[in-house]
Amino acid sequence: MKKFKKALALSMTLAMGLSMVACGGDSKDTSTSTDTSAPVTEAATGTATEATTGADTGATEAPSGDVITSIDGKVTLDMTGWDASKKIYGYSWDDDFGKKLDVVFENQPALKDYFEYINLGVASEESLTAIDAAFTSDKYPSLIPSDVGSSKYWINDDTKTLDLKSIGFTDDMLADSYQFAKDFSDYNGQLKAVTWQTTAGSVFYNRKIANEVFGTDDPAQIQEKIKDWDSFFAAAEELKAKGYKIVSSPQEVYYAITNTRTDSWVSADGSTFTPDATITQYIEVAKKLADGDYTNMVNMWDGSWFSNMAGEGGNVFCYFACPWMIGQFTGNGAGDGTWGTVVGPTSYYWGGTYVCVGKDTPNPELCKFILYELTCDADIMVQITNKTGDAVNNKAANAKLAADGVPADNAGFKLFNQNPYETWAAAAEGINTKAVSAYDKPYEAIIKAAADGYITGTYSSVDEALDYIKNESAALGIPAAE
């Protein structure tokens, strides 16, 4: 755990700006950061909200016989005789988790008096320290969401978070969850977290450029054009001949390659680092994109990277992206039907939020009920998609969205002029998270720096770039395996 905290500290320095937008959250949150050196209280954060409804902060006793049932009718909650001692608190680094809980509370208003949401207004990695402090406060963290890069901090700690099966979660409840989410949340056979999200990676492609270069913007035909990496580079040549770049940055393919790994980079005990084939592949593919003049050679998240998202007049054919990036495109001027989306060369994930439960929560029954509604109830998960645009971790919900369609004002439908949830559901089936470890987060910046150095000539070979990664890993306290 000491090595993990050291790794997280470096990660915060290298990637603080990215964490606010790379996990499905709202990157425009303006809440004030709390002082994480002391236990978190409502006064300290100034951002606590009462179940997003402004309800009285003192929970009142529930009416006798107050039993409510989940929207799908499968889970009940007996609130008989509840008082203020049954109130729970949820902490998050931004307001995205609260927006998803809004949907639950709209359907279950009886829960409002017994839950308070505290938006810390900090980067995801910073929230770890703040929530740790809150364990000794009078507002114990019962619901703990964290982004995929930080979640293992809670998932792998049995002293702070509990096995959700111990409070009533069953395999039947998770029958419609995608396997990648269950694999990620597993710790020594325990179910330590759940998620409502499917942050399935895909490719967003410019329909106008597709029609000009390939003679079609039909998703099925575009998928065939970039179905694997050989096809992808063949398409890049066609685009180049017409004056277009296939991607904006060589860094674009990082998640699509490294988040397909089947072998962990760091051993389970955090003692050694072993670079796998996906690291080598990313370095080689990034170099090929640069050498082939298939990219604008900008950095991800720079203004120049965003500039082509509007679509009109841009020279970039596609972005490797995922559901939570819809807001980045619409926020940067993309119009209705400007883009389409396909799975692309491979299934992968990018980001995600997983929710744990504090081990000493005063109300495990309510924690279970809220998380069931949020992550297992297909009816509510359809509402989450329709109301917030998020892609959900529920096969039944996605089947319904594919069959019935989504509202015409759904942001995803408007951007793509297609039902993108069919694409993301297909991509989710192929996601593999079994190799993710608690130590991975700092390696993103390190691996990208190695590839950039190979592109610019700092390193003359892939082996030299790998040596740089190994040296940086050793500086984290995780030496490379012999």
PDB file of N, CA, C and O in Angstrom, residues 287-336:
ATOM      1  N   LYS A 287       4.614   5.484 -33.164  1.00  0.00           N
ATOM      2  CA  LYS A 287       5.720   5.840 -34.063  1.00  0.00           C
ATOM      3  C   LYS A 287       5.301   5.724 -35.523  1.00  0.00           C
ATOM      4  O   LYS A 287       5.624   6.589 -36.350  1.00  0.00           O
ATOM      5  N   LYS A 288       4.556   4.678 -35.847  1.00  0.00           N
ATOM      6  CA  LYS A 288       4.093   4.484 -37.227  1.00  0.00           C
ATOM      7  C   LYS A 288       3.131   5.596 -37.647  1.00  0.00           C
ATOM      8  O   LYS A 288       3.178   6.070 -38.794  1.00  0.00           O
ATOM      9  N   LEU A 289       2.277   6.018 -36.743  1.00  0.00           N
ATOM     10  CA  LEU A 289       1.366   7.121 -37.044  1.00  0.00           C
ATOM     11  C   LEU A 289       2.134   8.407 -37.333  1.00  0.00           C
ATOM     12  O   LEU A 289       1.802   9.157 -38.262  1.00  0.00           O
ATOM     13  N   ALA A 290       3.160   8.647 -36.523  1.00  0.00           N
ATOM     14  CA  ALA A 290       3.963   9.865 -36.714  1.00  0.00           C
ATOM     15  C   ALA A 290       4.781   9.792 -37.994  1.00  0.00           C
ATOM     16  O   ALA A 290       4.773  10.731 -38.801  1.00  0.00           O
ATOM     17  N   ASP A 291       5.485   8.689 -38.201  1.00  0.00           N
ATOM     18  CA  ASP A 291       6.355   8.569 -39.374  1.00  0.00           C
ATOM     19  C   ASP A 291       5.566   8.557 -40.674  1.00  0.00           C
ATOM     20  O   ASP A 291       6.068   9.009 -41.706  1.00  0.00           O
ATOM     21  N   GLY A 292       4.346   8.057 -40.626  1.00  0.00           N
ATOM     22  CA  GLY A 292       3.537   7.990 -41.846  1.00  0.00           C
ATOM     23  C   GLY A 292       2.793   9.270 -42.152  1.00  0.00           C
ATOM     24  O   GLY A 292       2.072   9.336 -43.153  1.00  0.00           O
ATOM     25  N   ASP A 293       2.946  10.288 -41.326  1.00  0.00           N
ATOM     26  CA  ASP A 293       2.242  11.553 -41.506  1.00  0.00           C
ATOM     27  C   ASP A 293       0.727  11.345 -41.485  1.00  0.00           C
ATOM     28  O   ASP A 293      -0.011  11.937 -42.256  1.00  0.00           O
ATOM     29  N   TYR A 294       0.296  10.474 -40.576  1.00  0.00           N
ATOM     30  CA  TYR A 294      -1.126  10.162 -40.462  1.00  0.00           C
ATOM     31  C   TYR A 294      -1.817  10.952 -39.353  1.00  0.00           C
ATOM     32  O   TYR A 294      -2.978  10.697 -39.048  1.00  0.00           O
ATOM     33  N   THR A 295      -1.097  11.891 -38.742  1.00  0.00           N
ATOM     34  CA  THR A 295      -1.613  12.594 -37.574  1.00  0.00           C
ATOM     35  C   THR A 295      -1.131  14.034 -37.569  1.00  0.00           C
ATOM     36  O   THR A 295      -0.120  14.362 -38.214  1.00  0.00           O
ATOM     37  N   ASN A 296      -1.820  14.888 -36.842  1.00  0.00           N
ATOM     38  CA  ASN A 296      -1.428  16.295 -36.735  1.00  0.00           C
ATOM     39  C   ASN A 296      -0.311  16.539 -35.728  1.00  0.00           C
ATOM     40  O   ASN A 296       0.129  17.676 -35.551  1.00  0.00           O
ATOM     41  N   MET A 297       0.107  15.481 -35.021  1.00  0.00           N
ATOM     42  CA  MET A 297       1.215  15.579 -34.077  1.00  0.00           C
ATOM     43  C   MET A 297       0.961  16.599 -32.960  1.00  0.00           C
ATOM     44  O   MET A 297       1.837  17.371 -32.580  1.00  0.00           O
ATOM     45  N   VAL A 298      -0.258  16.592 -32.426  1.00  0.00           N
ATOM     46  CA  VAL A 298      -0.568  17.437 -31.276  1.00  0.00           C
ATOM     47  C   VAL A 298      -0.659  16.551 -30.042  1.00  0.00           C
ATOM     48  O   VAL A 298      -0.636  15.326 -30.137  1.00  0.00           O
ATOM     49  N   ASN A 299      -0.747  17.172 -28.887  1.00  0.00           N
ATOM     50  CA  ASN A 299      -0.926  16.428 -27.646  1.00  0.00           C
ATOM     51  C   ASN A 299      -2.401  16.339 -27.301  1.00  0.00           C
ATOM     52  O   ASN A 299      -3.158  17.311 -27.469  1.00  0.00           O
ATOM     53  N   MET A 300      -2.823  15.186 -26.814  1.00  0.00           N
ATOM     54  CA  MET A 300      -4.197  15.060 -26.342  1.00  0.00           C
ATOM     55  C   MET A 300      -4.471  16.090 -25.253  1.00  0.00           C
ATOM     56  O   MET A 300      -3.603  16.396 -24.443  1.00  0.00           O
ATOM     57  N   TRP A 301      -5.678  16.620 -25.287  1.00  0.00           N
ATOM     58  CA  TRP A 301      -6.197  17.597 -24.325  1.00  0.00           C
ATOM     59  C   TRP A 301      -5.692  19.009 -24.575  1.00  0.00           C
ATOM     60  O   TRP A 301      -6.116  19.942 -23.884  1.00  0.00           O
ATOM     61  N   ASP A 302      -4.800  19.208 -25.562  1.00  0.00           N
ATOM     62  CA  ASP A 302      -4.446  20.565 -25.969  1.00  0.00           C
ATOM     63  C   ASP A 302      -5.579  21.163 -26.791  1.00  0.00           C
ATOM     64  O   ASP A 302      -6.400  20.443 -27.376  1.00  0.00           O
ATOM     65  N   GLY A 303      -5.591  22.498 -26.891  1.00  0.00           N
ATOM     66  CA  GLY A 303      -6.618  23.151 -27.690  1.00  0.00           C
ATOM     67  C   GLY A 303      -6.618  22.685 -29.126  1.00  0.00           C
ATOM     68  O   GLY A 303      -7.680  22.553 -29.756  1.00  0.00           O
ATOM     69  N   SER A 304      -5.438  22.422 -29.672  1.00  0.00           N
ATOM     70  CA  SER A 304      -5.345  21.974 -31.057  1.00  0.00           C
ATOM     71  C   SER A 304      -5.919  20.575 -31.229  1.00  0.00           C
ATOM     72  O   SER A 304      -6.360  20.208 -32.328  1.00  0.00           O
ATOM     73  N   TRP A 305      -5.911  19.788 -30.169  1.00  0.00           N
ATOM     74  CA  TRP A 305      -6.515  18.453 -30.238  1.00  0.00           C
ATOM     75  C   TRP A 305      -8.033  18.566 -30.279  1.00  0.00           C
ATOM     76  O   TRP A 305      -8.710  17.858 -31.020  1.00  0.00           O
ATOM     77  N   PHE A 306      -8.581  19.484 -29.498  1.00  0.00           N
ATOM     78  CA  PHE A 306     -10.022  19.688 -29.474  1.00  0.00           C
ATOM     79  C   PHE A 306     -10.557  20.354 -30.746  1.00  0.00           C
ATOM     80  O   PHE A 306     -11.722  20.208 -31.080  1.00  0.00           O
ATOM     81  N   SER A 307      -9.717  21.102 -31.440  1.00  0.00           N
ATOM     82  CA  SER A 307     -10.192  21.992 -32.488  1.00  0.00           C
ATOM     83  C   SER A 307     -10.932  21.284 -33.618  1.00  0.00           C
ATOM     84  O   SER A 307     -11.801  21.879 -34.254  1.00  0.00           O
ATOM     85  N   ASN A 308     -10.595  20.029 -33.874  1.00  0.00           N
ATOM     86  CA  ASN A 308     -11.250  19.312 -34.967  1.00  0.00           C
ATOM     87  C   ASN A 308     -12.531  18.603 -34.547  1.00  0.00           C
ATOM     88  O   ASN A 308     -13.181  17.965 -35.375  1.00  0.00           O
ATOM     89  N   MET A 309     -12.901  18.712 -33.278  1.00  0.00           N
ATOM     90  CA  MET A 309     -14.111  18.033 -32.813  1.00  0.00           C
ATOM     91  C   MET A 309     -15.378  18.637 -33.399  1.00  0.00           C
ATOM     92  O   MET A 309     -16.405  17.970 -33.491  1.00  0.00           O
ATOM     93  N   ALA A 310     -15.310  19.910 -33.782  1.00  0.00           N
ATOM     94  CA  ALA A 310     -16.485  20.538 -34.391  1.00  0.00           C
ATOM     95  C   ALA A 310     -16.871  19.832 -35.681  1.00  0.00           C
ATOM     96  O   ALA A 310     -18.049  19.792 -36.054  1.00  0.00           O
ATOM     97  N   GLY A 311     -15.862  19.270 -36.345  1.00  0.00           N
ATOM     98  CA  GLY A 311     -16.146  18.491 -37.551  1.00  0.00           C
ATOM     99  C   GLY A 311     -16.097  19.304 -38.820  1.00  0.00           C
ATOM    100  O   GLY A 311     -15.370  18.965 -39.758  1.00  0.00           O
ATOM    101  N   GLU A 312     -16.822  20.371 -38.890  1.00  0.00           N
ATOM    102  CA  GLU A 312     -16.870  21.190 -40.106  1.00  0.00           C
ATOM    103  C   GLU A 312     -15.512  21.827 -40.373  1.00  0.00           C
ATOM    104  O   GLU A 312     -14.980  22.558 -39.538  1.00  0.00           O
ATOM    105  N   GLY A 313     -14.941  21.540 -41.524  1.00  0.00           N
ATOM    106  CA  GLY A 313     -13.667  22.132 -41.906  1.00  0.00           C
ATOM    107  C   GLY A 313     -12.464  21.466 -41.289  1.00  0.00           C
ATOM    108  O   GLY A 313     -11.321  21.833 -41.581  1.00  0.00           O
ATOM    109  N   GLY A 314     -12.659  20.492 -40.425  1.00  0.00           N
ATOM    110  CA  GLY A 314     -11.552  19.815 -39.783  1.00  0.00           C
ATOM    111  C   GLY A 314     -10.890  18.806 -40.705  1.00  0.00           C
ATOM    112  O   GLY A 314     -11.486  18.339 -41.681  1.00  0.00           O
ATOM    113  N   ASN A 315      -9.648  18.452 -40.383  1.00  0.00           N
ATOM    114  CA  ASN A 315      -8.923  17.504 -41.239  1.00  0.00           C
ATOM    115  C   ASN A 315      -8.705  16.154 -40.561  1.00  0.00           C
ATOM    116  O   ASN A 315      -7.946  15.336 -41.061  1.00  0.00           O
ATOM    117  N   VAL A 316      -9.386  15.918 -39.426  1.00  0.00           N
ATOM    118  CA  VAL A 316      -9.205  14.668 -38.680  1.00  0.00           C
ATOM    119  C   VAL A 316     -10.405  13.752 -38.906  1.00  0.00           C
ATOM    120  O   VAL A 316     -11.552  14.139 -38.663  1.00  0.00           O
ATOM    121  N   PHE A 317     -10.117  12.538 -39.349  1.00  0.00           N
ATOM    122  CA  PHE A 317     -11.186  11.587 -39.640  1.00  0.00           C
ATOM    123  C   PHE A 317     -11.815  11.019 -38.370  1.00  0.00           C
ATOM    124  O   PHE A 317     -13.039  10.897 -38.285  1.00  0.00           O
ATOM    125  N   CYS A 318     -11.003  10.662 -37.374  1.00  0.00           N
ATOM    126  CA  CYS A 318     -11.608  10.002 -36.218  1.00  0.00           C
ATOM    127  C   CYS A 318     -10.858  10.266 -34.920  1.00  0.00           C
ATOM    128  O   CYS A 318      -9.702  10.676 -34.933  1.00  0.00           O
ATOM    129  N   TYR A 319     -11.561  10.052 -33.849  1.00  0.00           N
ATOM    130  CA  TYR A 319     -11.017  10.093 -32.496  1.00  0.00           C
ATOM    131  C   TYR A 319     -11.328   8.764 -31.817  1.00  0.00           C
ATOM    132  O   TYR A 319     -12.431   8.230 -31.970  1.00  0.00           O
ATOM    133  N   PHE A 320     -10.370   8.242 -31.075  1.00  0.00           N
ATOM    134  CA  PHE A 320     -10.665   7.130 -30.183  1.00  0.00           C
ATOM    135  C   PHE A 320     -11.326   7.732 -28.957  1.00  0.00           C
ATOM    136  O   PHE A 320     -10.727   8.569 -28.263  1.00  0.00           O
ATOM    137  N   ALA A 321     -12.553   7.350 -28.694  1.00  0.00           N
ATOM    138  CA  ALA A 321     -13.347   8.029 -27.684  1.00  0.00           C
ATOM    139  C   ALA A 321     -14.307   7.039 -27.032  1.00  0.00           C
ATOM    140  O   ALA A 321     -14.327   5.856 -27.350  1.00  0.00           O
ATOM    141  N   CYS A 322     -15.122   7.536 -26.116  1.00  0.00           N
ATOM    142  CA  CYS A 322     -16.033   6.683 -25.364  1.00  0.00           C
ATOM    143  C   CYS A 322     -17.257   7.502 -24.958  1.00  0.00           C
ATOM    144  O   CYS A 322     -17.304   8.716 -25.209  1.00  0.00           O
ATOM    145  N   PRO A 323     -18.269   6.887 -24.347  1.00  0.00           N
ATOM    146  CA  PRO A 323     -19.526   7.595 -24.110  1.00  0.00           C
ATOM    147  C   PRO A 323     -19.401   8.925 -23.383  1.00  0.00           C
ATOM    148  O   PRO A 323     -20.078   9.901 -23.744  1.00  0.00           O
ATOM    149  N   TRP A 324     -18.557   8.995 -22.348  1.00  0.00           N
ATOM    150  CA  TRP A 324     -18.502  10.242 -21.580  1.00  0.00           C
ATOM    151  C   TRP A 324     -17.861  11.386 -22.360  1.00  0.00           C
ATOM    152  O   TRP A 324     -17.903  12.540 -21.916  1.00  0.00           O
ATOM    153  N   MET A 325     -17.300  11.086 -23.534  1.00  0.00           N
ATOM    154  CA  MET A 325     -16.693  12.162 -24.328  1.00  0.00           C
ATOM    155  C   MET A 325     -17.679  12.891 -25.229  1.00  0.00           C
ATOM    156  O   MET A 325     -17.308  13.853 -25.910  1.00  0.00           O
ATOM    157  N   ILE A 326     -18.935  12.469 -25.233  1.00  0.00           N
ATOM    158  CA  ILE A 326     -19.940  13.174 -26.033  1.00  0.00           C
ATOM    159  C   ILE A 326     -19.940  14.661 -25.697  1.00  0.00           C
ATOM    160  O   ILE A 326     -19.995  15.522 -26.581  1.00  0.00           O
ATOM    161  N   GLY A 327     -19.861  14.967 -24.404  1.00  0.00           N
ATOM    162  CA  GLY A 327     -19.870  16.371 -23.987  1.00  0.00           C
ATOM    163  C   GLY A 327     -18.672  17.146 -24.493  1.00  0.00           C
ATOM    164  O   GLY A 327     -18.769  18.366 -24.732  1.00  0.00           O
ATOM    165  N   GLN A 328     -17.522  16.481 -24.671  1.00  0.00           N
ATOM    166  CA  GLN A 328     -16.354  17.159 -25.227  1.00  0.00           C
ATOM    167  C   GLN A 328     -16.622  17.581 -26.667  1.00  0.00           C
ATOM    168  O   GLN A 328     -16.233  18.679 -27.100  1.00  0.00           O
ATOM    169  N   PHE A 329     -17.304  16.745 -27.427  1.00  0.00           N
ATOM    170  CA  PHE A 329     -17.578  17.047 -28.829  1.00  0.00           C
ATOM    171  C   PHE A 329     -18.641  18.127 -28.969  1.00  0.00           C
ATOM    172  O   PHE A 329     -18.462  19.097 -29.715  1.00  0.00           O
ATOM    173  N   THR A 330     -19.739  17.977 -28.243  1.00  0.00           N
ATOM    174  CA  THR A 330     -20.783  18.992 -28.336  1.00  0.00           C
ATOM    175  C   THR A 330     -20.301  20.311 -27.755  1.00  0.00           C
ATOM    176  O   THR A 330     -20.652  21.393 -28.249  1.00  0.00           O
ATOM    177  N   GLY A 331     -19.459  20.242 -26.724  1.00  0.00           N
ATOM    178  CA  GLY A 331     -18.920  21.452 -26.122  1.00  0.00           C
ATOM    179  C   GLY A 331     -17.914  22.171 -26.994  1.00  0.00           C
ATOM    180  O   GLY A 331     -17.614  23.348 -26.778  1.00  0.00           O
ATOM    181  N   ASN A 332     -17.383  21.460 -27.981  1.00  0.00           N
ATOM    182  CA  ASN A 332     -16.425  22.068 -28.900  1.00  0.00           C
ATOM    183  C   ASN A 332     -17.006  22.276 -30.293  1.00  0.00           C
ATOM    184  O   ASN A 332     -16.269  22.337 -31.285  1.00  0.00           O
ATOM    185  N   GLY A 333     -18.327  22.374 -30.356  1.00  0.00           N
ATOM    186  CA  GLY A 333     -18.973  22.830 -31.585  1.00  0.00           C
ATOM    187  C   GLY A 333     -19.512  21.779 -32.516  1.00  0.00           C
ATOM    188  O   GLY A 333     -20.000  22.117 -33.611  1.00  0.00           O
ATOM    189  N   ALA A 334     -19.463  20.501 -32.151  1.00  0.00           N
ATOM    190  CA  ALA A 334     -19.988  19.459 -33.032  1.00  0.00           C
ATOM    191  C   ALA A 334     -21.501  19.603 -33.165  1.00  0.00           C
ATOM    192  O   ALA A 334     -22.209  19.775 -32.174  1.00  0.00           O
ATOM    193  N   GLY A 335     -21.990  19.529 -34.382  1.00  0.00           N
ATOM    194  CA  GLY A 335     -23.416  19.644 -34.637  1.00  0.00           C
ATOM    195  C   GLY A 335     -24.098  18.295 -34.734  1.00  0.00           C
ATOM    196  O   GLY A 335     -23.459  17.244 -34.693  1.00  0.00           O
ATOM    197  N   ASP A 336     -25.409  18.326 -34.876  1.00  0.00           N
ATOM    198  CA  ASP A 336     -26.181  17.095 -34.973  1.00  0.00           C
ATOM    199  C   ASP A 336     -25.747  16.285 -36.190  1.00  0.00           C
ATOM    200  O   ASP A 336     -25.668  16.808 -37.307  1.00  0.00           O
TER     201      ASP A 336
END
